[in-house]
Coordinates of C-alpha atoms in Angstrom, one line a residue:
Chain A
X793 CA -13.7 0.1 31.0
X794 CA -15.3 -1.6 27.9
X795 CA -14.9 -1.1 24.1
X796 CA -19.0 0.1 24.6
X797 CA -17.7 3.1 26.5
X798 CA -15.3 4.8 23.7
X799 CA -18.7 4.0 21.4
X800 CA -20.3 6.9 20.0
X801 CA -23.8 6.4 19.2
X802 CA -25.4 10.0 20.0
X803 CA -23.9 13.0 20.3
X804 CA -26.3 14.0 23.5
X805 CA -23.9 13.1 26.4
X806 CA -20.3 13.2 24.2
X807 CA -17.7 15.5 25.7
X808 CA -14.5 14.7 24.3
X809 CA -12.9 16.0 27.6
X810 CA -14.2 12.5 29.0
X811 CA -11.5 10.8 26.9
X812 CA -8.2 11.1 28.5
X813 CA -5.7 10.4 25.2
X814 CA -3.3 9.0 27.7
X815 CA -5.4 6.5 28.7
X816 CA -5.2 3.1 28.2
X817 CA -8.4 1.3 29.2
X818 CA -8.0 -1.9 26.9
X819 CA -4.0 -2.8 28.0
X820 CA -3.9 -5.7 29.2
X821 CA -0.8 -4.7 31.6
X822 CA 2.4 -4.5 29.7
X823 CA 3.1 -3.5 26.1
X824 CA 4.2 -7.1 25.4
X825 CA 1.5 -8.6 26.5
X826 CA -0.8 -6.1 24.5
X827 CA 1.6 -6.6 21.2
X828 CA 0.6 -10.5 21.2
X829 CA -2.8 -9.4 21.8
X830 CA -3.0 -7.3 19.0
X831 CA -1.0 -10.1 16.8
X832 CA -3.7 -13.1 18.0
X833 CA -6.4 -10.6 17.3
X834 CA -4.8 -9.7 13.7
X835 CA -4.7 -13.3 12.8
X836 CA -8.2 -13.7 13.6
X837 CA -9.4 -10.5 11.5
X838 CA -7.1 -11.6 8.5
X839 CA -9.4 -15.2 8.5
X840 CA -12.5 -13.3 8.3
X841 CA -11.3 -10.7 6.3
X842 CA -10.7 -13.5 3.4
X843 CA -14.1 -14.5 4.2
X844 CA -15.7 -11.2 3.7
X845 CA -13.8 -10.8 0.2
X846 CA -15.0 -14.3 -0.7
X847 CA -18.8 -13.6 0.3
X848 CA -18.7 -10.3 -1.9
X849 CA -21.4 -9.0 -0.9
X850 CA -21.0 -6.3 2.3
X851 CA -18.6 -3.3 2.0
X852 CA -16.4 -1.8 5.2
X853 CA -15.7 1.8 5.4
X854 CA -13.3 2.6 8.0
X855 CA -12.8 6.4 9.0
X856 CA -9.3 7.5 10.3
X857 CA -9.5 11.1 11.5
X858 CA -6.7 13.0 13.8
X859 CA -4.6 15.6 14.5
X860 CA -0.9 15.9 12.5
X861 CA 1.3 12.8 13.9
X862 CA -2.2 11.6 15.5
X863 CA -0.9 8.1 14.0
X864 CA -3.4 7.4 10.9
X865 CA -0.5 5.8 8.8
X866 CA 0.5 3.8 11.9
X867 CA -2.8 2.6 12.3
X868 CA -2.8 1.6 8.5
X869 CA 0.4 -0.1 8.9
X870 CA 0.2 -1.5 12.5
X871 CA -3.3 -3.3 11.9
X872 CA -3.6 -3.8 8.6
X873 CA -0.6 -4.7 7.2
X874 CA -1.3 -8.4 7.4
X875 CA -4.3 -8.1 5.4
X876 CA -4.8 -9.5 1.9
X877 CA -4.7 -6.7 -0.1
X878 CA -6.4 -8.1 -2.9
X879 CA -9.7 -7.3 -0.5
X880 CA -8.1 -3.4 1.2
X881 CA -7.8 -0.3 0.2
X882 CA -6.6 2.8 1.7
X883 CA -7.7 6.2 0.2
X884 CA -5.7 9.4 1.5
X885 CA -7.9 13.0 1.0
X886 CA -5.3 15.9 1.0
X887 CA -6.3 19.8 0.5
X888 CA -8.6 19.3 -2.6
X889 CA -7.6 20.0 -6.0
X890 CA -8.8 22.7 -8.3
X891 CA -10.9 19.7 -10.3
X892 CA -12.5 18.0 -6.6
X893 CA -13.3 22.0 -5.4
X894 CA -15.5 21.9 -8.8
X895 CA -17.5 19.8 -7.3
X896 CA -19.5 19.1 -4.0
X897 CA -17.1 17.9 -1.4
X898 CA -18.5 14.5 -1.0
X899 CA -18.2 13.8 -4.6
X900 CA -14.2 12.8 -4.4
X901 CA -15.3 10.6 -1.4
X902 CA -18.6 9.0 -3.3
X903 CA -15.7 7.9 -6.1
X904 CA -13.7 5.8 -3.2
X905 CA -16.4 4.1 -1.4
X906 CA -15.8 0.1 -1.1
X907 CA -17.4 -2.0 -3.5
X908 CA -18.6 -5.4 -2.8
X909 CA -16.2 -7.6 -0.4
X910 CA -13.8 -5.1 -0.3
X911 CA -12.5 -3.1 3.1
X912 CA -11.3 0.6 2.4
X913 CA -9.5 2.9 5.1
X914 CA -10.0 6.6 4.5
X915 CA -6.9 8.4 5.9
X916 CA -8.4 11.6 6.6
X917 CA -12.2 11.9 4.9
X918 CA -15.2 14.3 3.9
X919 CA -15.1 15.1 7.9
X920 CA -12.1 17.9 7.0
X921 CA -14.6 19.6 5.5
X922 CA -16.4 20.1 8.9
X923 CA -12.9 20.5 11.0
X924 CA -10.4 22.8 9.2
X925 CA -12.9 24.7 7.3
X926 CA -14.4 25.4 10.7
X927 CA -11.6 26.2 12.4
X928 CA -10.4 28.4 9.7
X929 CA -13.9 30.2 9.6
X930 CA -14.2 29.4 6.0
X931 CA -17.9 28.2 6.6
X932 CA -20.2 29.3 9.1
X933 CA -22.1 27.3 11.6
X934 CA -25.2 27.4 9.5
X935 CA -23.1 25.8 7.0
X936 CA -21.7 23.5 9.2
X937 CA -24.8 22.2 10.5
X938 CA -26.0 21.8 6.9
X939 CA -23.2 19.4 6.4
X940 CA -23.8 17.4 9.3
X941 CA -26.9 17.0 8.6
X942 CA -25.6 16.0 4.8
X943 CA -22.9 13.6 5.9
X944 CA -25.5 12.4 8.4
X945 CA -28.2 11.6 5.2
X946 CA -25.0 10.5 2.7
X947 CA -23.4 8.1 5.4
X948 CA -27.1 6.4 6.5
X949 CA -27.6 5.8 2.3
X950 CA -24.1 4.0 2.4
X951 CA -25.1 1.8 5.1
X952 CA -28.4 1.2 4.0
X953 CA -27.2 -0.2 0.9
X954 CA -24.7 -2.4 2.6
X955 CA -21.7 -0.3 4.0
X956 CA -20.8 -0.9 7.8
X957 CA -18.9 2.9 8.5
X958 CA -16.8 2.8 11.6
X959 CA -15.3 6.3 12.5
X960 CA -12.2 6.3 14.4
X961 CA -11.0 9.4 16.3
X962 CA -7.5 8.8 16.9
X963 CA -7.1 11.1 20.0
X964 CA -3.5 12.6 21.2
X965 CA -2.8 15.2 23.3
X966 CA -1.2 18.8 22.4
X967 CA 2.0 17.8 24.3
X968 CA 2.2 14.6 22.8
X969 CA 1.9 16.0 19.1
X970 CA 5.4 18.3 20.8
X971 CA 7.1 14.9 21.3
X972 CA 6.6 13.4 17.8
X973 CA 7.3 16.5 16.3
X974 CA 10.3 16.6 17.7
X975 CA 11.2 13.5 17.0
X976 CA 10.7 13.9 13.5
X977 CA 13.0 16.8 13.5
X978 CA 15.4 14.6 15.2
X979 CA 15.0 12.2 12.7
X980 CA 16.9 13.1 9.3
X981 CA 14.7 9.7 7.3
X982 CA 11.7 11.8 8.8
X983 CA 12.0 15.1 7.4
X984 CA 10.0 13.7 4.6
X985 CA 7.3 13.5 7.2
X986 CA 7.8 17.1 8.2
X987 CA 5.5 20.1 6.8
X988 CA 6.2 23.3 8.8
X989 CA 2.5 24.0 8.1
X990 CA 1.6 21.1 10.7
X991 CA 3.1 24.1 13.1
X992 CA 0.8 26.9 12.2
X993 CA -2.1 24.1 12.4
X994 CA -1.3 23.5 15.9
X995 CA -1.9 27.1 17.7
X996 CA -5.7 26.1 17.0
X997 CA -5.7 22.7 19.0
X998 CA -8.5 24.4 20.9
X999 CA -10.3 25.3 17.8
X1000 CA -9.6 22.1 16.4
X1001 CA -10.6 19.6 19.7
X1002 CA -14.0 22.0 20.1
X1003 CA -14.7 21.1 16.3
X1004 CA -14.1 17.7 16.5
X1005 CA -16.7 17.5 19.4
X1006 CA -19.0 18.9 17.4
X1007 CA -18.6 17.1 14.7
X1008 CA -18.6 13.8 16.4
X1009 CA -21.5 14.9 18.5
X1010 CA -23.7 15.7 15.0
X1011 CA -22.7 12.6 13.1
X1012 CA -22.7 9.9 15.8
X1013 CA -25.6 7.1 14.8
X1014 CA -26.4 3.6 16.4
X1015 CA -25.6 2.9 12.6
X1016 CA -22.9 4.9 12.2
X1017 CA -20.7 5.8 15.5
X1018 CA -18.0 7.5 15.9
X1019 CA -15.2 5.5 18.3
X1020 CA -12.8 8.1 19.9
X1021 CA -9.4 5.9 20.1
X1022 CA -6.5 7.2 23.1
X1023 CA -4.2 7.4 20.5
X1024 CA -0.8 8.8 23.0
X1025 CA 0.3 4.9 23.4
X1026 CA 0.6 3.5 19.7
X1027 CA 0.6 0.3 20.9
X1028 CA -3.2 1.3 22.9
X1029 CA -3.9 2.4 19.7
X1030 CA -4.0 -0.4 17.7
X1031 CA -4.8 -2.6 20.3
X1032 CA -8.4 -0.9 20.5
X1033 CA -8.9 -0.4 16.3
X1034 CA -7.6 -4.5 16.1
X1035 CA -10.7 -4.6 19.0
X1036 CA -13.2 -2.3 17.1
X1037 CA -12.2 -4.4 13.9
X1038 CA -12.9 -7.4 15.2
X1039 CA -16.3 -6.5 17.1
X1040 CA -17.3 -5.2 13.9
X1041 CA -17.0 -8.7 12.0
X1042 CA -18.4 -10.7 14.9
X1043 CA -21.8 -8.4 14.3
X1044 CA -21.4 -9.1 10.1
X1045 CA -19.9 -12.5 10.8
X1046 CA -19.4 -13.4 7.5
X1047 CA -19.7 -16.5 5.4
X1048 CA -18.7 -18.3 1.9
X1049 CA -21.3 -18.1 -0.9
X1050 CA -22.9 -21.4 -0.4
X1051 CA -22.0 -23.7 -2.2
X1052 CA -23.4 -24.4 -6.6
X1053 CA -25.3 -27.5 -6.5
X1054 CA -25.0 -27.5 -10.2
X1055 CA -21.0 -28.3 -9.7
X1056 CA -21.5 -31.9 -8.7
X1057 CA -22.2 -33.0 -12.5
X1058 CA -19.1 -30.8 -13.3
X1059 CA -16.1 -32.9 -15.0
X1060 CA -12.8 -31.1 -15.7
X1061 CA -11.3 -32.7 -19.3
Chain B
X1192 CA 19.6 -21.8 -13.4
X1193 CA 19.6 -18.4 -12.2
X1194 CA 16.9 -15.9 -12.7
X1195 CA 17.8 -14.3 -15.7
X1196 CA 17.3 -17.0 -17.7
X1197 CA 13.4 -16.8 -17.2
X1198 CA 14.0 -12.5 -17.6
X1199 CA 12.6 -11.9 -21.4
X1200 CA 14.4 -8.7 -22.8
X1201 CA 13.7 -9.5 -26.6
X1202 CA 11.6 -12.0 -28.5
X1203 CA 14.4 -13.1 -30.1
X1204 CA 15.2 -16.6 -29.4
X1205 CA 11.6 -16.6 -27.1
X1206 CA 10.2 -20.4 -27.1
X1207 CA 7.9 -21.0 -24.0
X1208 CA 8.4 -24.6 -24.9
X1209 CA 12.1 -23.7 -22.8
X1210 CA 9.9 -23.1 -19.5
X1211 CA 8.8 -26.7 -18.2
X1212 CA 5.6 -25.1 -15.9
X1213 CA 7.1 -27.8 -13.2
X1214 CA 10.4 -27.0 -13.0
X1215 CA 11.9 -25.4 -9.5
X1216 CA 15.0 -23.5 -10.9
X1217 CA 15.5 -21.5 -8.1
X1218 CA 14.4 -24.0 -4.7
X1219 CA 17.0 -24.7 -2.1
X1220 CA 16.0 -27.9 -2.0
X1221 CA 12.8 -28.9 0.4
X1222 CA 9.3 -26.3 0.6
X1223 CA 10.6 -25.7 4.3
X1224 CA 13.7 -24.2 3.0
X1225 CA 11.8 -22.4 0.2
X1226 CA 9.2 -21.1 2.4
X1227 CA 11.9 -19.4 4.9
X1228 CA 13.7 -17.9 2.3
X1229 CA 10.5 -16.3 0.9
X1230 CA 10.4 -14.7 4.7
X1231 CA 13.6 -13.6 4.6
X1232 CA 12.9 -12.0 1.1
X1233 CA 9.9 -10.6 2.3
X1234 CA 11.6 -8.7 5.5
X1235 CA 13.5 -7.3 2.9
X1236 CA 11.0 -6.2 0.6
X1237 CA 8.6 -4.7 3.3
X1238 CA 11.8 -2.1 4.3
X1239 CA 12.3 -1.6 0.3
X1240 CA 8.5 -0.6 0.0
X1241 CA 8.5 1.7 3.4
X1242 CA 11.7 3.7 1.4
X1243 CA 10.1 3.5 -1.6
X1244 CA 6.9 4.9 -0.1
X1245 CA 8.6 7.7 1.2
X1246 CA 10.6 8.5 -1.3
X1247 CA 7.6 9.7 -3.4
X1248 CA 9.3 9.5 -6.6
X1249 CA 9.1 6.6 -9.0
X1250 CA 6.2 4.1 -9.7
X1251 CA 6.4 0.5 -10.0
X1252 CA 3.6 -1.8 -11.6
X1253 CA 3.9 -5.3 -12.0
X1254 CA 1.8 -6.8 -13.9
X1255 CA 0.5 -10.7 -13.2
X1256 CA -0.7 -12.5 -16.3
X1257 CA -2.0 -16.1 -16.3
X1258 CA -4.4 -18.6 -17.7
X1259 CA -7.2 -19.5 -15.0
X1260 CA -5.8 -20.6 -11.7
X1261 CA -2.6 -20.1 -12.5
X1262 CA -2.3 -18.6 -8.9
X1263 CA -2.6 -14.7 -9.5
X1264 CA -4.4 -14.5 -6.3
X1265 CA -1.9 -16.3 -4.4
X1266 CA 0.7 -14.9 -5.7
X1267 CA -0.8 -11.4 -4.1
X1268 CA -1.5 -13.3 -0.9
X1269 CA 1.5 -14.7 -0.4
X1270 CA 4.6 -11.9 -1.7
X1271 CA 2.6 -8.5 -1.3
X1272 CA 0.3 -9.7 2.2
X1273 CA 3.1 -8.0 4.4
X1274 CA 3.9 -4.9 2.5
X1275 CA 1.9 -1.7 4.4
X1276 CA -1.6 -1.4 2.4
X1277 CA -1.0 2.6 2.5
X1278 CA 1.7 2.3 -0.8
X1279 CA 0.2 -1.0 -2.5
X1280 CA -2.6 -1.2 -4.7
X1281 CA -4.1 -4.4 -6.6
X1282 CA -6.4 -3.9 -9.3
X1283 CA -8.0 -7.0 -11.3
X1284 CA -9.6 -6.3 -14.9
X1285 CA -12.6 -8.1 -15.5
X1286 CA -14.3 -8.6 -19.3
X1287 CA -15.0 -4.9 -19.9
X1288 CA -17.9 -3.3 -19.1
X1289 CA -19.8 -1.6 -22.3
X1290 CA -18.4 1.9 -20.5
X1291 CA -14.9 0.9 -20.9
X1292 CA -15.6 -0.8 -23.9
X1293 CA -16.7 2.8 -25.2
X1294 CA -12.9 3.4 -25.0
X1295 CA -9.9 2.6 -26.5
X1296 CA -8.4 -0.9 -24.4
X1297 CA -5.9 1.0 -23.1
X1298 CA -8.2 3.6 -21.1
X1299 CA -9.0 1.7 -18.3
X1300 CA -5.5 0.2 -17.9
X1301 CA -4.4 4.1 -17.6
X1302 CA -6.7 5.0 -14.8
X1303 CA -4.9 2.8 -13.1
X1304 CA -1.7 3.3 -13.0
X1305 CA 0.7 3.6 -9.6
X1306 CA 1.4 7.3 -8.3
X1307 CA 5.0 8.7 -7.5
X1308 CA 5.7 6.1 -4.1
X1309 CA 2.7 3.0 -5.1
X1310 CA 3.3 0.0 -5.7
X1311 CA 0.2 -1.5 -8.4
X1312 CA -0.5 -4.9 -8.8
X1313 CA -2.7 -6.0 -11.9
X1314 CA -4.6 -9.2 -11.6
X1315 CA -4.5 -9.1 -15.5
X1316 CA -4.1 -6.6 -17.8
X1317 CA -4.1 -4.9 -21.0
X1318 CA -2.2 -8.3 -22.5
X1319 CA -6.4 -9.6 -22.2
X1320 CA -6.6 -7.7 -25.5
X1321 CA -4.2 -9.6 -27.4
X1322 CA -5.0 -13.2 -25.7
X1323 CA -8.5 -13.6 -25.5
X1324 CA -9.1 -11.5 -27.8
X1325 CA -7.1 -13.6 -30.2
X1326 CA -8.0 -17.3 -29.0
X1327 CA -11.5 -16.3 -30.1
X1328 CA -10.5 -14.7 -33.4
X1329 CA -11.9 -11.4 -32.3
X1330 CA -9.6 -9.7 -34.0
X1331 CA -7.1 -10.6 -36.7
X1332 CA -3.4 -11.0 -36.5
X1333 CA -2.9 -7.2 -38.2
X1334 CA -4.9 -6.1 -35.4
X1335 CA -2.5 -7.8 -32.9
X1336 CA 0.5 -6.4 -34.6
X1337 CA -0.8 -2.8 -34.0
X1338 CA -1.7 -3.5 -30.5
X1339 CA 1.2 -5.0 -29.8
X1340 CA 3.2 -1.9 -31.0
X1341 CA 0.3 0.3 -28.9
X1342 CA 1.9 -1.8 -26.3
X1343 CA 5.3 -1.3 -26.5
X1344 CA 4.8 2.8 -27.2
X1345 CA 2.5 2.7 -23.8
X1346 CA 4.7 0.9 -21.5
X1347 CA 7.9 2.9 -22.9
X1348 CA 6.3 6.5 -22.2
X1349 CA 5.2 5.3 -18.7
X1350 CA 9.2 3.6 -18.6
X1351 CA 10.4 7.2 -19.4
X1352 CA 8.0 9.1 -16.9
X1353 CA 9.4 7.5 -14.1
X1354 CA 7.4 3.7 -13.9
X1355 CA 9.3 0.4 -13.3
X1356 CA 7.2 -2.2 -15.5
X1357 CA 7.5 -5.9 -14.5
X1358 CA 5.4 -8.4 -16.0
X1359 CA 5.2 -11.6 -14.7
X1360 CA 3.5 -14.8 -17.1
X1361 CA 2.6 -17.4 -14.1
X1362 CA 2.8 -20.5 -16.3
X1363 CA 1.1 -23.8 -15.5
X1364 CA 0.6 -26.5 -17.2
X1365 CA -2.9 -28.0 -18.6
X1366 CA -2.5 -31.1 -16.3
X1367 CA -2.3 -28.8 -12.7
X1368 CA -5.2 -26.3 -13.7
X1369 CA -7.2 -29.8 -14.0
X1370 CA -6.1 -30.5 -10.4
X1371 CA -6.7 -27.1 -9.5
X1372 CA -10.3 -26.8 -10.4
X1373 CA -11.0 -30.5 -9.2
X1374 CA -9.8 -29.4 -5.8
X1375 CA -12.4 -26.0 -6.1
X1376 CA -15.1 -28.6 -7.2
X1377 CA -14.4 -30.9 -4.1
X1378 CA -14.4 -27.8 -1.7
X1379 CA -17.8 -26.3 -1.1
X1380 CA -16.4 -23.1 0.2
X1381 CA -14.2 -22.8 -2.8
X1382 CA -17.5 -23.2 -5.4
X1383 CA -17.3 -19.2 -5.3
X1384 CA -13.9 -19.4 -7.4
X1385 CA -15.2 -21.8 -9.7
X1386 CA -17.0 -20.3 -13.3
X1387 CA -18.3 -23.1 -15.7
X1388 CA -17.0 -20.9 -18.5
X1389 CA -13.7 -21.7 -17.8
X1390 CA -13.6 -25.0 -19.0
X1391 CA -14.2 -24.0 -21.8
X1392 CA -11.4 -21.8 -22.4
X1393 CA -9.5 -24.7 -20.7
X1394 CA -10.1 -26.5 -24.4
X1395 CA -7.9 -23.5 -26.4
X1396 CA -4.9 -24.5 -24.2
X1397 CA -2.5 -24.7 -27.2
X1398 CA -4.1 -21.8 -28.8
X1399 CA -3.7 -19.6 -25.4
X1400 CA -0.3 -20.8 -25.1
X1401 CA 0.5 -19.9 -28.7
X1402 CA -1.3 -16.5 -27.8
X1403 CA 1.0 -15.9 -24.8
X1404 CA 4.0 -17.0 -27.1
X1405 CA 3.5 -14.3 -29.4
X1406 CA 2.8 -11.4 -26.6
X1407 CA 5.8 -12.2 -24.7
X1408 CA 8.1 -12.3 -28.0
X1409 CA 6.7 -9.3 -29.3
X1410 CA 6.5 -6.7 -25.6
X1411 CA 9.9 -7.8 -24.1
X1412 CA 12.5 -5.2 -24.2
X1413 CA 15.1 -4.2 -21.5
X1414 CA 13.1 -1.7 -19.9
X1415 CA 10.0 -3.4 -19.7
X1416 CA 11.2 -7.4 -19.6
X1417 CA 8.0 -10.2 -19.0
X1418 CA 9.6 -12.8 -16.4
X1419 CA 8.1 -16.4 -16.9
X1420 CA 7.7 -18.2 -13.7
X1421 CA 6.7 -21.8 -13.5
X1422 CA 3.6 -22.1 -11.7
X1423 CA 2.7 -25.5 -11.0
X1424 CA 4.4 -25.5 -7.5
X1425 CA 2.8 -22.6 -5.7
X1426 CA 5.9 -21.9 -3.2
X1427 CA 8.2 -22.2 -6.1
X1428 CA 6.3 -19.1 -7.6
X1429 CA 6.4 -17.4 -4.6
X1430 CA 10.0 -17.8 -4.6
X1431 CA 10.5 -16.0 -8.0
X1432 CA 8.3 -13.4 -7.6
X1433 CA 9.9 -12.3 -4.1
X1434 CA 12.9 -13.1 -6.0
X1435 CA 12.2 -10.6 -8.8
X1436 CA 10.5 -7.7 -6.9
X1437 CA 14.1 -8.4 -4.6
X1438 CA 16.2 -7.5 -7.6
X1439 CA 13.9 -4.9 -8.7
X1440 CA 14.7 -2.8 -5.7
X1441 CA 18.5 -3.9 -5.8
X1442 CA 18.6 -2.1 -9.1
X1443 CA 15.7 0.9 -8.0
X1444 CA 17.9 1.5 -4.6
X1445 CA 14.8 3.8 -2.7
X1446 CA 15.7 6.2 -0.6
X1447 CA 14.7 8.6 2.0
X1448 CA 14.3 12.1 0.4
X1449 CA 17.3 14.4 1.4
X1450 CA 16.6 15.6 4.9
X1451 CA 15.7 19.5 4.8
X1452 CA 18.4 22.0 6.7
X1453 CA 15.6 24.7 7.1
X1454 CA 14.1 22.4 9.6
X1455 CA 17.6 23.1 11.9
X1456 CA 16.0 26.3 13.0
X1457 CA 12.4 24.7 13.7
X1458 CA 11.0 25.3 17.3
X1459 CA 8.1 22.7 17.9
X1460 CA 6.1 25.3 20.5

């Protein structure tokens, strides 16, 4: 089963019940052998990353969206900690603040977008605002619609003037969300991790996985898909992002600034 | 020659003339050995930062100052490349733009400043505005004096809320930034790096190095110390810098946040 297949490019045939999160379509057998995967793959990104910060011209959004314990921060740390992070970014949105609920909700994400050469990771985005809003009943479906259709027209300006988005939907199942909680109960260095709020959230995993559909199924563009990622295996999980990364800078593939001309009649004193 | 003799805590007896930019004061011996204990170091640091992280409590902000290829790029790339990009941010300060400018010099600088858990990195600084500033005769030397004190009063009240300040001066001498832009001149894919203005900064050497002289004599105190690190060998400044953020931690000692007890009685459903 291809990368292609977990590619979202139009919401008409997306059922997220297609995408088993226990899957693991992309191992190559064993965990080891997918853990060396992932680290050739990783040394490959890391080259063109310091390409794509020399060339300074393209920006990378990448979208991390999930359920509590989905495994955004692992992602960050599992795939992109070997980046230069002179050129990366990562941007977490919590609940909004008194100051951000002033304004419209993609003003706090318009302030983080990349800037030239530069990679950012949203840990959670503008997307909760089309998720637990919804789930919550704190907009309607007119509403919601009206903010598909405004992420849609706010996400096809960014990449028109230069941003590749990739969304990844990092996809776990109820019963694995039981097992990390757990563990982080276990886990006295992880009650830090631990907000008994993430419980309350949880009776809704219907709510939430018929929202996320939706939402996927209204935002996903040729230009902007949405990937959903089997997010139960970590190791699967950054396996396929470390694959989604890389496919992504084989379609930018990019290059140095060519070279001054005027530099040859250069002399340092 | 251990590292506190390159640790700055008053201007005192401060002569940079003591700091040959070549000397290896803290090398095992060969770049292989230098190079694994910069691994070793690093190990370290990355579990430091993951506690620090999660601790959520103090700030640190270290602060890379040099003349032109001095290696403050590297110096990212090669301590902070393996540190997880969710609790480090680097942020370089360009010639101001005329919004900034509209501002006092330290309001950009303040924007920026790590939050409770983050680790920032500035690829220069607010010390631009009492180097260039000064080379160029931009302002006078009662000027400097009052910035210098702004300085000092800044650094303190971010010392007292909670922020670790360590500034590093990456010092090189005139005769490796010569080989250093040759080598960007003889690489085509390094032209991006290279600005023709630079050389002609490179001809107020002496009055930079005067400049730095009198910045690092006048902001070093206990709290808030400037480091000088030769430069000229690349690993070398490695070395000290993983060196440095190494004791920096020793003396921090992260850790977790106190596990919660109401979390005994949790029921993950």
């Amino acid at each position: 089963m291809p990368l292609d297949d977990f590619r979202i490019t139009t919401g008409k045939r997306f059922r997220l019940a297609d995408f088993p999160p226990g899957s693991k379509p992309l191992s190559r057998g064993s965990k080891a052998e997918d853990l060396a995967l992932i680290a050739e793959l990783g040394e490959g990104l890391d080259a063109e990353q310091d390409i794509f910060y020399a060339e300074h011209r393209r920006k990378l959004l990448v979208v991390l969206q999930g359920m509590d314990t989905s495994g955004k921060d692992g992602t960050v740390r599992g795939v992109f900690r070997s980046f230069d992070p002179l050129g990366i970014r990562v941007v977490g949105f919590k609940a909004p603040t008194p100051n951000e609920l002033a304004r419209d909700y993609l003003w706090r994400i318009h302030l983080q977008v990349p800037r030239a050469g530069e990679i950012v990771v949203f840990n959670r985005s503008h997307y909760e605002d089309v998720l637990v809003t919804r789930v919550h009943g704190w907009i309607d479906n007119a509403e919601a619609e009206r903010r598909f259709r405004q992420i849609r027209d706010f996400e096809a300006m960014l990449t028109e003037t230069g941003t590749t988005i990739v969304k990844c939907f990092l996809h776990i199942s109820r019963d694995e969300q039981k097992a990390r909680l757990e563990a982080r109960l276990a886990d006295p260095e992880k009650h830090w991790k631990f907000d008994t709020t993430d419980l309350a959230e949880r009776k809704y995993w219907k709510a939430y996985m018929d929202a996320y559909e939706a939402a996927i199924m209204a935002t996903s563009t040729p230009e902007c898909p949405w990937y959903v990622v089997p997010a139960d295996s970590k190791t699967h999980r950054n396996l396929m992002v470390a694959e989604i990364l890389t496919r992504v800078f084989e379609d930018l593939k990019p290059a140095y600034p060519p070279p001054k001309p005027e530099l040859a009649k250069v002399k340092v004193e």
